[in-house]
Coordinates of C-alpha atoms in Angstrom, one line a residue:
M16 CA 3.1 -23.6 -11.4
T17 CA 4.7 -22.7 -8.1
F18 CA 7.2 -19.9 -8.2
N19 CA 7.9 -19.6 -4.4
T20 CA 6.3 -20.4 -1.1
T21 CA 4.2 -17.2 -1.0
G22 CA 2.5 -17.2 -4.4
Y23 CA 1.6 -19.2 -7.5
R24 CA -0.2 -18.9 -10.9
N25 CA -3.6 -20.5 -11.0
S26 CA -4.9 -22.5 -13.9
D27 CA -5.9 -19.2 -15.7
G28 CA -2.4 -17.9 -15.4
V29 CA -3.4 -15.4 -12.7
L30 CA -0.7 -14.5 -10.1
V31 CA -2.0 -15.3 -6.6
T32 CA -0.3 -14.2 -3.4
Q33 CA -0.7 -15.6 0.0
G34 CA -0.1 -14.2 3.5
Q35 CA -1.9 -10.9 3.4
V36 CA -1.7 -8.8 6.5
A37 CA -3.9 -6.0 7.7
V38 CA -2.8 -3.0 9.8
T39 CA -4.3 0.3 10.9
Q40 CA -2.2 3.5 11.0
L41 CA -2.0 5.3 14.4
T42 CA -1.5 8.9 15.4
N43 CA -1.5 10.8 12.1
I44 CA -1.4 10.4 8.3
S45 CA 2.4 10.4 8.2
T46 CA 2.8 7.7 10.9
A47 CA 4.7 4.6 9.6
V48 CA 3.1 1.1 9.7
T49 CA 4.7 -2.4 9.6
C50 CA 3.4 -5.1 7.3
N51 CA 5.8 -8.0 6.9
E52 CA 4.0 -9.9 4.2
Y53 CA 4.1 -9.9 0.4
S54 CA 0.6 -8.3 0.3
G55 CA -1.4 -6.3 2.7
V56 CA -4.1 -3.9 3.6
V57 CA -3.4 -0.6 5.3
T58 CA -6.2 1.4 6.9
T59 CA -5.2 5.0 7.4
V60 CA -5.9 7.1 10.4
S61 CA -8.8 9.4 10.0
Q62 CA -6.9 12.1 8.1
T63 CA -7.1 15.6 6.8
V64 CA -5.3 16.2 3.6
A65 CA -5.9 19.6 2.2
A66 CA -7.3 20.2 -1.3
G67 CA -4.5 19.7 -3.8
A68 CA -2.0 18.5 -1.1
E69 CA -0.1 15.2 -0.5
A70 CA 0.7 13.1 2.5
E71 CA 3.3 10.3 2.6
F72 CA 4.1 7.5 5.0
T73 CA 6.5 4.6 5.3
V74 CA 5.5 0.9 5.2
N75 CA 8.2 -1.1 7.0
N76 CA 8.4 -4.5 5.5
S77 CA 11.3 -6.9 6.1
L78 CA 10.5 -8.9 2.9
V79 CA 11.1 -5.9 0.6
A80 CA 14.4 -5.6 -1.3
A81 CA 15.5 -2.4 -3.0
T82 CA 15.0 -4.1 -6.4
D83 CA 11.4 -5.2 -5.8
V84 CA 8.3 -3.7 -7.4
V85 CA 5.6 -2.6 -5.1
V86 CA 2.1 -1.9 -6.4
A87 CA -0.6 -0.1 -4.4
C88 CA -4.2 0.9 -5.0
I89 CA -7.1 2.3 -3.0
K90 CA -9.5 -0.4 -1.9
T91 CA -12.0 1.7 -0.1
H92 CA -12.5 5.5 -0.2
T93 CA -14.9 7.0 2.4
S94 CA -13.2 10.3 2.5
A95 CA -14.1 13.6 0.9
G96 CA -11.6 14.7 -1.7
D97 CA -10.4 12.7 -4.7
F98 CA -7.4 10.5 -3.8
I99 CA -4.8 8.5 -5.6
V100 CA -2.1 6.4 -4.1
A101 CA 1.4 5.9 -5.5
V102 CA 4.5 4.1 -4.4
S103 CA 7.1 7.0 -4.1
A104 CA 10.1 5.0 -3.0
V105 CA 11.3 1.4 -2.5
A106 CA 14.3 0.5 -0.3
A107 CA 15.6 -2.6 1.5
G108 CA 13.0 -3.2 4.3
S109 CA 10.5 -0.5 3.4
F110 CA 8.5 1.4 0.8
K111 CA 6.7 4.8 0.9
L112 CA 3.1 5.4 -0.1
R113 CA 2.1 8.9 -1.2
L114 CA -1.6 9.9 -1.0
T115 CA -2.5 12.8 -3.3
N116 CA -5.8 14.7 -3.0
L117 CA -6.6 15.7 -6.6
N118 CA -9.6 17.8 -5.5
A119 CA -8.8 21.5 -5.9
A120 CA -11.5 22.6 -3.4
T121 CA -12.3 19.8 -0.9
A122 CA -10.0 18.4 1.8
G123 CA -9.9 14.7 2.6
N124 CA -11.4 14.0 6.0
N125 CA -11.7 10.3 6.8
V126 CA -10.0 6.9 6.4
L127 CA -8.7 5.3 3.3
V128 CA -8.1 1.6 2.9
L129 CA -5.1 0.7 0.7
N130 CA -4.0 -2.6 -0.8
F131 CA -0.4 -3.4 -1.7
V132 CA 1.5 -6.3 -3.2
V133 CA 5.3 -6.8 -3.4
L134 CA 6.6 -8.3 -6.6
K135 CA 10.1 -9.8 -6.1
A136 CA 12.5 -8.6 -8.8
T137 CA 16.3 -8.6 -9.3
A138 CA 18.4 -5.9 -11.0

């Protein structure tokens, strides 16, 4: 069953999105990126996030509405530290990803590869 031009449910009822884009963050861990698709992969800059600290950056995305739900996860973790990713804010045209290093003793020191998907919703 087709629900729009960018996604559908397959015969098993699984939601499938199309149009994934991949971008690499430049400069530093707080530098914004632009991904104008409903799903994407963000490779962070080689970063240092102190033990127990957080870093946040904006993903500019012209398809995102303030009422949408954005889901993110870590695809690849090659860094020291123990990271989680969370969506900390959603607004028209962008969302923010927060990286938290849960390790109390070891700083993160490499790249993370993050997946995201935008689920269209209305209030």
